[in-house]
Short mmCIF file of C-alpha atoms and ligand atoms in Angstrom, two decimals:
data_model
loop_
_atom_site.label_atom_id
_atom_site.label_comp_id
_atom_site.label_asym_id
_atom_site.label_seq_id
_atom_site.Cartn_x
_atom_site.Cartn_y
_atom_site.Cartn_z
CA UNK A 12 -9.41 -11.39 19.40
CA UNK A 13 -12.72 -11.39 17.49
CA UNK A 14 -11.94 -10.24 13.90
CA UNK A 15 -14.77 -9.06 11.74
CA UNK A 16 -12.74 -9.37 8.51
CA UNK A 17 -9.45 -10.91 7.55
CA UNK A 18 -7.43 -9.94 4.47
CA UNK A 19 -5.18 -12.89 3.41
CA UNK A 20 -2.64 -13.58 0.81
CA UNK A 21 -1.37 -9.98 0.57
CA UNK A 22 1.75 -8.44 -0.50
CA UNK A 23 1.73 -6.21 2.53
CA UNK A 24 3.19 -2.73 2.46
CA UNK A 25 2.66 -1.34 6.08
CA UNK A 26 4.73 1.73 5.15
CA UNK A 27 6.94 1.28 8.03
CA UNK A 28 10.23 1.58 6.15
CA UNK A 29 12.31 4.88 6.11
CA UNK A 30 10.74 7.15 3.69
CA UNK A 31 14.06 8.25 2.02
CA UNK A 32 15.14 4.70 1.44
CA UNK A 33 15.84 3.40 -2.07
CA UNK A 34 13.75 0.86 -3.98
CA UNK A 35 10.92 -0.68 -2.04
CA UNK A 36 12.52 0.33 1.20
CA UNK A 37 9.63 2.75 2.27
CA UNK A 38 7.04 0.03 1.93
CA UNK A 39 8.39 -2.24 4.64
CA UNK A 40 7.23 -5.19 2.46
CA UNK A 41 5.92 -8.45 4.02
CA UNK A 42 5.37 -11.27 1.60
CA UNK A 43 2.45 -13.50 2.14
CA UNK A 44 0.95 -11.19 4.88
CA UNK A 45 -2.43 -10.87 6.46
CA UNK A 46 -4.39 -8.29 8.41
CA UNK A 47 -7.24 -8.91 10.73
CA UNK A 48 -9.85 -6.15 11.46
CA UNK A 49 -12.02 -5.89 14.49
CA UNK A 50 -14.53 -3.23 13.94
CA UNK A 51 -12.83 -0.06 12.87
CA UNK A 52 -9.30 -1.10 13.87
CA UNK A 53 -6.55 -3.42 12.81
CA UNK A 54 -6.27 -6.19 15.41
CA UNK A 55 -3.41 -8.14 13.56
CA UNK A 56 -0.80 -7.16 11.00
CA UNK A 57 1.83 -9.82 10.05
CA UNK A 58 2.65 -12.97 8.28
CA UNK A 59 -0.31 -15.03 7.29
CA UNK A 60 1.39 -18.01 9.03
CA UNK A 61 1.44 -16.24 12.32
CA UNK A 62 -2.28 -15.54 12.03
CA UNK A 63 -3.00 -19.11 11.09
CA UNK A 64 -1.05 -20.15 14.19
CA UNK A 65 -3.22 -17.99 16.33
CA UNK A 66 -6.35 -19.43 14.56
CA UNK A 67 -5.11 -22.94 15.27
CA UNK A 68 -4.50 -22.19 18.86
CA UNK A 69 -8.00 -21.12 19.26
CA UNK A 70 -7.06 -17.70 20.46
CA UNK A 71 -8.88 -16.10 17.51
CA UNK A 72 -12.66 -16.55 17.04
CA UNK A 73 -13.47 -17.82 13.60
CA UNK A 74 -16.32 -15.56 13.03
CA UNK A 75 -14.94 -13.27 10.30
CA UNK A 76 -15.28 -12.82 6.58
CA UNK A 77 -12.34 -13.33 4.39
CA UNK A 78 -10.97 -11.18 1.59
CA UNK A 79 -8.33 -12.96 -0.56
CA UNK A 80 -5.93 -10.22 -1.85
CA UNK A 81 -4.62 -12.81 -4.54
CA UNK A 82 -0.85 -11.80 -3.94
CA UNK A 83 -1.66 -8.16 -4.73
CA UNK A 84 -0.17 -5.13 -2.95
CA UNK A 85 -2.20 -4.01 0.24
CA UNK A 86 -1.22 -0.54 1.57
CA UNK A 87 -2.84 1.85 4.14
CA UNK A 88 -5.61 3.95 2.67
CA UNK A 89 -4.26 7.16 0.95
CA UNK A 90 -4.47 10.51 2.71
CA UNK A 91 -4.89 13.45 0.50
CA UNK A 92 -3.67 16.09 2.89
CA UNK A 93 -4.28 19.31 0.77
CA UNK A 94 -7.42 19.91 -1.33
CA UNK A 95 -9.99 22.69 -1.94
CA UNK A 96 -12.62 20.32 -3.30
CA UNK A 97 -15.63 22.13 -2.00
CA UNK A 98 -16.26 24.80 -4.72
CA UNK A 99 -18.72 25.95 -7.39
CA UNK A 100 -18.23 27.00 -10.92
CA UNK A 101 -15.14 26.42 -12.98
CA UNK A 102 -12.23 28.55 -14.24
CA UNK A 103 -11.54 26.80 -17.60
CA UNK A 104 -11.45 30.23 -19.31
CA UNK A 105 -8.63 31.41 -16.92
CA UNK A 106 -6.75 28.12 -17.80
CA UNK A 107 -6.95 28.92 -21.40
CA UNK A 108 -5.86 32.50 -20.68
CA UNK A 109 -2.67 31.06 -18.76
CA UNK A 110 -2.01 28.75 -21.68
CA UNK A 111 -1.96 31.99 -23.78
CA UNK A 112 0.61 33.71 -21.58
CA UNK A 113 -1.22 35.24 -18.67
CA UNK A 114 0.02 34.50 -15.10
CA UNK A 115 -1.85 33.20 -12.14
CA UNK A 116 -1.20 36.44 -10.33
CA UNK A 117 -2.06 38.64 -13.25
CA UNK A 118 -5.51 36.90 -13.65
CA UNK A 119 -6.08 37.23 -9.93
CA UNK A 120 -5.17 41.07 -10.05
CA UNK A 121 -7.83 41.44 -12.78
CA UNK A 122 -10.61 40.02 -10.44
CA UNK A 123 -10.29 36.42 -11.70
CA UNK A 124 -8.62 33.70 -9.63
CA UNK A 125 -9.80 32.83 -6.08
CA UNK A 126 -12.30 35.72 -6.11
CA UNK A 127 -14.10 34.34 -9.13
CA UNK A 128 -14.67 31.13 -7.25
CA UNK A 129 -15.70 33.10 -4.18
CA UNK A 130 -18.47 34.82 -6.33
CA UNK A 131 -19.62 31.33 -7.55
CA UNK A 132 -19.53 29.95 -4.14
CA UNK A 133 -21.79 32.74 -2.80
CA UNK A 134 -24.25 32.13 -5.46
CA UNK A 135 -24.58 28.36 -5.26
CA UNK A 136 -26.92 26.51 -3.18
CA UNK A 137 -25.89 24.16 -0.42
CA UNK A 138 -27.22 21.30 -2.36
CA UNK A 139 -25.25 22.15 -5.40
CA UNK A 140 -22.13 22.61 -3.44
CA UNK A 141 -22.57 19.40 -1.70
CA UNK A 142 -23.39 17.48 -4.85
CA UNK A 143 -20.37 18.72 -6.72
CA UNK A 144 -18.08 17.98 -3.78
CA UNK A 145 -19.67 14.48 -3.28
CA UNK A 146 -19.03 13.52 -6.92
CA UNK A 147 -15.43 14.57 -6.74
CA UNK A 148 -14.96 12.74 -3.31
CA UNK A 149 -16.50 9.55 -4.54
CA UNK A 150 -14.09 9.43 -7.35
CA UNK A 151 -11.27 9.75 -4.89
CA UNK A 152 -12.54 7.03 -2.68
CA UNK A 153 -12.80 4.59 -5.60
CA UNK A 154 -9.25 5.47 -6.32
CA UNK A 155 -7.99 4.66 -2.71
CA UNK A 156 -8.23 7.82 -0.60
CA UNK A 157 -9.69 7.19 2.73
CA UNK A 158 -8.83 10.50 4.39
CA UNK A 159 -9.04 13.83 2.71
CA UNK A 160 -8.34 17.29 4.06
CA UNK A 161 -10.56 19.88 2.57
CA UNK A 162 -9.94 23.69 3.01
CA UNK A 163 -12.57 26.41 3.19
CA UNK A 164 -11.34 29.70 1.61
CA UNK A 165 -13.97 30.33 -1.02
CA UNK A 166 -16.39 31.88 1.30
CA UNK A 167 -14.32 35.06 2.20
CA UNK A 168 -16.94 36.40 4.67
CA UNK A 169 -17.50 35.23 8.19
CA UNK A 170 -20.82 33.81 7.34
CA UNK A 171 -19.76 32.15 4.02
CA UNK A 172 -16.65 30.64 5.63
CA UNK A 173 -18.58 29.12 8.49
CA UNK A 174 -21.14 27.82 5.92
CA UNK A 175 -18.23 26.16 3.97
CA UNK A 176 -17.09 24.47 7.17
CA UNK A 177 -20.66 23.35 8.00
CA UNK A 178 -20.86 21.88 4.44
CA UNK A 179 -17.67 20.07 5.05
CA UNK A 180 -19.16 18.41 8.16
CA UNK A 181 -22.04 17.32 6.06
CA UNK A 182 -19.68 16.09 3.33
CA UNK A 183 -18.03 13.82 5.68
CA UNK A 184 -21.24 11.91 6.69
CA UNK A 185 -21.37 8.48 5.02
CA UNK A 186 -18.60 9.46 2.61
CA UNK A 187 -16.50 6.38 2.79
CA UNK A 188 -13.73 8.72 3.63
CA UNK A 189 -12.82 10.85 6.62
CA UNK A 190 -13.10 14.54 5.69
CA UNK A 191 -10.68 16.72 7.69
CA UNK A 192 -11.70 20.38 7.57
CA UNK A 193 -9.34 23.21 7.56
CA UNK A 194 -10.19 26.92 7.96
CA UNK A 195 -8.21 28.70 5.18
CA UNK A 196 -8.80 31.90 6.82
CA UNK A 197 -6.38 34.06 4.71
CA UNK A 198 -6.90 33.03 1.10
CA UNK A 199 -7.55 36.38 -0.55
CA UNK A 200 -8.77 39.82 0.63
CA UNK A 201 -12.61 39.88 0.02
CA UNK A 202 -13.68 42.23 -2.68
CA UNK A 203 -14.78 45.66 -1.29
CA UNK A 204 -13.38 44.90 2.25
CA UNK A 205 -10.28 46.76 3.55
CA UNK A 206 -7.53 44.31 4.41
CA UNK A 207 -7.38 45.47 7.91
CA UNK A 208 -11.09 44.79 8.34
CA UNK A 209 -10.71 41.26 7.01
CA UNK A 210 -7.96 40.41 9.37
CA UNK A 211 -9.85 41.83 12.24
CA UNK A 212 -12.97 39.83 11.24
CA UNK A 213 -10.90 36.59 11.07
CA UNK A 214 -9.20 37.04 14.33
CA UNK A 215 -12.07 38.21 16.37
CA UNK A 216 -15.21 36.54 14.76
CA UNK A 217 -14.34 33.73 12.40
CA UNK A 218 -11.63 31.92 14.19
CA UNK A 219 -13.35 31.92 17.54
CA UNK A 220 -16.71 30.90 16.16
CA UNK A 221 -15.15 28.11 14.02
CA UNK A 222 -13.37 26.83 17.08
CA UNK A 223 -16.23 27.33 19.47
CA UNK A 224 -18.42 25.11 17.20
CA UNK A 225 -15.70 22.55 16.57
CA UNK A 226 -15.96 23.10 12.77
CA UNK A 227 -12.27 23.13 11.75
CA UNK A 228 -9.50 20.81 12.59
CA UNK A 229 -6.78 22.99 10.97
CA UNK A 230 -5.87 26.61 10.33
CA UNK A 231 -4.22 27.77 6.99
CA UNK A 232 -3.20 30.80 5.20
CA UNK A 233 -1.78 31.74 1.72
CA UNK A 234 1.58 33.48 2.32
CA UNK A 235 2.52 34.99 -1.01
CA UNK A 236 3.03 38.33 -2.81
CA UNK A 237 -0.45 39.33 -3.95
CA UNK A 238 -2.05 37.33 -1.10
CA UNK A 239 -0.90 37.80 2.50
CA UNK A 240 2.24 38.76 4.19
CA UNK A 241 4.44 36.78 6.54
CA UNK A 242 3.32 38.85 9.53
CA UNK A 243 -0.31 38.65 8.71
CA UNK A 244 0.04 35.01 8.33
CA UNK A 245 1.94 34.71 11.61
CA UNK A 246 -0.76 36.48 13.54
CA UNK A 247 -3.58 34.35 12.15
CA UNK A 248 -1.70 31.01 12.54
CA UNK A 249 -0.74 32.02 16.07
CA UNK A 250 -4.34 32.71 16.88
CA UNK A 251 -5.44 29.37 15.35
CA UNK A 252 -2.75 27.39 17.15
CA UNK A 253 -3.68 28.93 20.48
CA UNK A 254 -7.22 27.71 19.86
CA UNK A 255 -5.88 24.09 19.49
CA UNK A 256 -6.02 23.98 15.65
CA UNK A 257 -3.35 22.29 13.61
CA UNK A 258 -1.26 24.60 11.52
CA UNK A 259 -0.62 24.54 7.83
CA UNK A 260 0.78 27.24 5.53
CA UNK A 261 0.66 27.75 1.75
CA UNK A 262 4.37 28.69 1.58
CA UNK A 263 6.78 29.75 -1.13
CA UNK A 264 4.65 28.63 -4.06
CA UNK A 265 5.32 31.56 -6.45
CA UNK A 266 8.09 33.34 -4.64
CA UNK A 267 10.42 32.52 -1.67
CA UNK A 268 8.64 34.47 0.99
CA UNK A 269 10.26 32.58 3.89
CA UNK A 270 7.07 30.69 4.47
CA UNK A 271 8.70 27.40 5.22
CA UNK A 272 10.68 28.93 8.04
CA UNK A 273 7.66 30.68 9.47
CA UNK A 274 5.62 27.38 9.40
CA UNK A 275 8.58 25.60 11.04
CA UNK A 276 9.08 28.40 13.65
CA UNK A 277 5.35 28.28 14.69
CA UNK A 278 5.28 24.43 14.92
CA UNK A 279 2.87 23.95 12.04
CA UNK A 280 2.07 20.43 11.12
CA UNK A 281 2.81 21.17 7.41
CA UNK A 282 4.13 23.71 4.95
CA UNK A 283 2.56 23.16 1.56
CA UNK A 284 3.75 23.92 -2.05
CA UNK A 285 7.37 24.91 -1.41
CA UNK A 286 8.33 25.32 -5.05
CA UNK A 287 10.69 28.24 -4.12
CA UNK A 288 11.86 26.96 -0.77
CA UNK A 289 15.56 27.25 -0.15
CA UNK A 290 17.93 24.87 1.76
CA UNK A 291 17.46 26.93 4.86
CA UNK A 292 13.71 26.58 4.60
CA UNK A 293 14.06 22.80 4.24
CA UNK A 294 16.43 22.66 7.18
CA UNK A 295 13.88 24.54 9.28
CA UNK A 296 11.08 22.09 8.36
CA UNK A 297 13.32 19.14 9.17
CA UNK A 298 14.32 20.35 12.66
CA UNK A 299 10.79 21.37 13.45
CA UNK A 300 9.27 18.20 12.31
CA UNK A 301 6.98 20.17 10.00
CA UNK A 302 6.00 18.01 6.98
CA UNK A 303 6.84 19.23 3.47
CA UNK A 304 3.72 18.87 1.41
CA UNK A 305 4.46 18.60 -2.24
CA UNK A 306 1.72 19.51 -4.82
CA UNK A 307 3.33 18.72 -8.27
CA UNK A 308 0.20 18.76 -10.18
CA UNK A 309 -0.39 22.41 -9.22
CA UNK A 310 3.18 23.24 -10.45
CA UNK A 311 2.43 21.50 -13.61
CA UNK A 312 -1.11 22.94 -14.09
CA UNK A 313 0.46 26.54 -13.59
CA UNK A 314 3.31 25.63 -15.91
CA UNK A 315 5.84 26.46 -13.18
CA UNK A 316 9.28 25.70 -14.41
CA UNK A 317 10.52 24.28 -11.14
CA UNK A 318 8.35 21.94 -9.13
CA UNK A 319 9.39 21.28 -5.53
CA UNK A 320 12.05 18.61 -5.38
CA UNK A 321 11.48 15.81 -2.83
CA UNK A 322 15.29 15.34 -2.53
CA UNK A 323 15.86 18.83 -1.02
CA UNK A 324 13.62 17.86 1.91
CA UNK A 325 14.39 14.14 2.25
CA UNK A 326 18.03 14.62 2.23
CA UNK A 327 17.74 16.98 5.22
CA UNK A 328 15.54 14.44 7.11
CA UNK A 329 12.22 16.19 6.60
CA UNK A 330 9.11 14.03 6.10
CA UNK A 331 7.56 14.59 2.74
CA UNK A 332 3.64 14.32 1.93
CA UNK A 333 2.23 14.26 -1.57
CA UNK A 334 -1.21 15.71 -2.17
CA UNK A 335 -3.55 16.59 -5.19
CA UNK A 336 -4.39 20.19 -4.26
CA UNK A 337 -7.55 19.49 -6.24
CA UNK A 338 -9.22 22.99 -6.79
CA UNK A 339 -11.00 24.95 -9.57
CA UNK A 340 -8.01 27.34 -10.24
CA UNK A 341 -4.53 26.11 -9.88
CA UNK A 342 -5.05 22.39 -10.13
CA UNK A 343 -8.20 20.85 -11.81
CA UNK A 344 -6.71 17.38 -12.65
CA UNK A 345 -8.34 14.54 -10.85
CA UNK A 346 -6.99 11.04 -10.16
CA UNK A 347 -4.70 9.42 -7.62
CA UNK A 348 -2.71 7.78 -10.37
CA UNK A 349 -1.80 11.19 -11.75
CA UNK A 350 -0.68 12.52 -8.30
CA UNK A 351 1.43 9.38 -7.75
CA UNK A 352 3.00 9.79 -11.29
CA UNK A 353 3.52 13.47 -10.85
CA UNK A 354 5.26 12.75 -7.47
CA UNK A 355 7.85 10.78 -9.47
CA UNK A 356 7.99 12.72 -12.80
CA UNK A 357 7.95 16.21 -11.40
CA UNK A 358 9.12 15.94 -7.82
CA UNK A 359 11.65 13.10 -8.11
CA UNK A 360 10.00 10.61 -5.66
CA UNK A 361 10.50 7.02 -6.39
CA UNK A 362 7.23 4.99 -6.56
CA UNK A 363 7.61 3.65 -3.04
CA UNK A 364 8.44 7.15 -1.70
CA UNK A 365 5.38 8.47 -3.48
CA UNK A 366 3.25 5.90 -1.82
CA UNK A 367 4.84 6.56 1.54
CA UNK A 368 4.28 10.36 0.93
CA UNK A 369 0.49 9.75 0.38
CA UNK A 370 -0.01 7.54 3.24
CA UNK A 371 2.30 8.06 6.13
CA UNK A 372 3.40 11.46 5.16
CA UNK A 373 -0.09 12.71 4.56
CA UNK A 374 -1.23 11.38 7.95
CA UNK A 375 1.71 13.17 9.59
CA UNK A 376 0.91 16.39 7.72
CA UNK A 377 -2.54 16.30 9.28
CA UNK A 378 -1.30 15.12 12.75
CA UNK A 379 -3.42 11.94 12.49
CA UNK A 380 -1.23 9.26 14.19
CA UNK A 381 -4.00 6.67 13.93
CA UNK A 382 -3.51 6.09 10.15
CA UNK A 383 -1.07 6.08 7.27
CA UNK A 384 0.58 2.78 8.23
CA UNK A 385 -0.77 -0.66 8.85
CA UNK A 386 -0.06 -1.50 12.45
CA UNK A 387 -2.12 -3.19 15.01
CA UNK A 388 -4.45 -0.67 16.77
CA UNK A 389 -4.51 1.75 13.99
CA UNK A 390 -7.64 2.60 11.80
CA UNK A 391 -8.40 -0.17 9.35
CA UNK A 392 -8.07 1.94 6.25
CA UNK A 393 -6.53 -0.04 3.39
CA UNK A 394 -6.39 -0.55 -0.33
CA UNK A 395 -5.94 -3.76 -2.32
CA UNK A 396 -4.28 -2.52 -5.55
CA UNK A 397 -4.53 -4.17 -8.93
CA UNK A 398 -0.74 -4.59 -8.85
CA UNK A 399 1.68 -6.76 -6.94
CA UNK A 400 3.99 -3.77 -6.34
CA UNK A 401 4.35 0.10 -6.09
CA UNK A 402 6.10 0.64 -9.39
CA UNK A 403 3.04 0.26 -11.53
CA UNK A 404 0.92 2.75 -9.57
CA UNK A 405 3.30 5.58 -10.44
CA UNK A 406 3.99 4.37 -13.94
CA UNK A 407 0.77 3.47 -15.61
CA UNK A 408 -1.04 6.79 -14.94
CA UNK A 409 -4.36 7.89 -16.07
CA UNK A 410 -6.22 4.78 -14.89
CA UNK A 411 -6.94 4.03 -11.18
CA UNK A 412 -5.42 0.89 -9.66
CA UNK A 413 -7.35 0.54 -6.42
CA UNK A 414 -9.47 -2.78 -6.53
CA UNK A 415 -10.83 -2.82 -2.94
CA UNK A 416 -10.88 0.15 -0.50
CA UNK A 417 -11.68 -0.19 3.24
CA UNK A 418 -12.30 2.77 5.44
CA UNK A 419 -12.63 2.11 9.17
CA UNK A 420 -12.95 -1.62 8.52
CA UNK A 421 -15.78 -1.25 6.07
CA UNK A 422 -15.50 -2.00 2.30
CA UNK A 423 -16.33 1.25 0.61
CA UNK A 424 -15.26 0.37 -2.91
CA UNK A 425 -15.05 -3.02 -4.43
CA UNK A 426 -14.18 -3.19 -8.20
CA UNK A 427 -12.98 -6.83 -8.18
CA UNK A 428 -15.61 -7.76 -10.82
CA UNK A 429 -14.25 -4.99 -13.10
CA UNK A 430 -11.52 -5.25 -15.79
CA UNK A 431 -8.05 -6.03 -14.71
CA UNK A 432 -5.01 -3.74 -15.61
CA UNK A 433 -2.71 -6.69 -16.30
CA UNK A 434 0.22 -5.30 -14.20
CA UNK A 435 3.43 -7.02 -13.30
O1 NIG B 508 -3.29 25.85 -3.21
N1 NIG B 508 -2.57 28.94 -3.58
C1 NIG B 508 -3.65 29.16 -3.06
N2 NIG B 508 -4.74 28.39 -3.08
C2 NIG B 508 -4.94 27.29 -4.02
C3 NIG B 508 -5.48 27.92 -5.39
C4 NIG B 508 -6.87 28.14 -5.14
C5 NIG B 508 -7.40 28.78 -6.49
O2 NIG B 508 -6.67 29.30 -7.38
O3 NIG B 508 -8.60 28.71 -6.46
C6 NIG B 508 -3.64 26.38 -4.19
O4 NIG B 508 -3.01 26.31 -5.28
#
């Protein structure tokens, strides 16, 4: 073994414990742990004493740099598995309208909502779109995110959707974070285009071209009254799955449209939102191995009275992921600490479950088995937190707790010289 970097003196949370467990159970805690990194991968994860024994035996070359974690919590890098962070313009006026009583669907029906961002997207230059997305992404990286899924869906023409996917490819270059692009093919019906014509264009032009050029990893649709029907979503998801894309579905957000059951039945990797999902829908997700992605900040932002409850899914054996859903309309709050806090306050996850949902759960929702846990052979994406345990991360919200962030074995954020948060 020839490590390039060794992280010592860590309170290691490899996220190998059962997600539904109480207390720190999901973390799989290892006191006084160490990891060794060789290139982009973890080459050792275990007790520091075991690593020292290997070093003493001469089986490990002493050519590495050392990072002393000072007894702080070390976890896998966070996986934010549901965002729409490539956008232009803002919808602050709509937010104010909602706070005055208008609903998300009423605003959309008046030409606002997703279509407002579509107009701004079409008018923005590539440089402006990328600059905005890079800023948002760099804040996420500093907050511990090492993998982010980003959806298209603000293009709403074949050319503009392909442009969005190409911009996502550019966004991922040297980002310090892997960008996973999803084609959100059914987000809204484009203005002035008959519904049938858009569905035809998606099936016969957009999807094949996106797949042919390798521009998307996932396929997604918005299954909702006022958006797309179950059968429309089914047809598009089936076509995407047949092209080898990973399936996701915006399901049961504003009404119970049986979206969870559809996502499960099709073998999608995730069903997202799920505010109105019933027990049957949760059972379907559990038996299909489809991850329940909870987006509590969106429920809060839209002043939904009943955010999705983790217990409904965990008690049935489904895996839960927690994500930001950062977008200009239904969720414009930024910050990992807010997502973790909302996972607890609104969705009922314990702090350790929230961390598990944003690491292991997120990786599973994206079907990325090489991350989300700290295990030998997996990607060396990890975070040293300014806290010895998980509790503070979900408790002391509004400030970011990540001190050092590594992506693919490379330090992409190092705030060790910054002020401390005095946790624990
Ligand atoms: O996940 N629900 C649909 N899509 C986004 C909202 C996008 C928007 O309003 O711009 C969501 O909440």
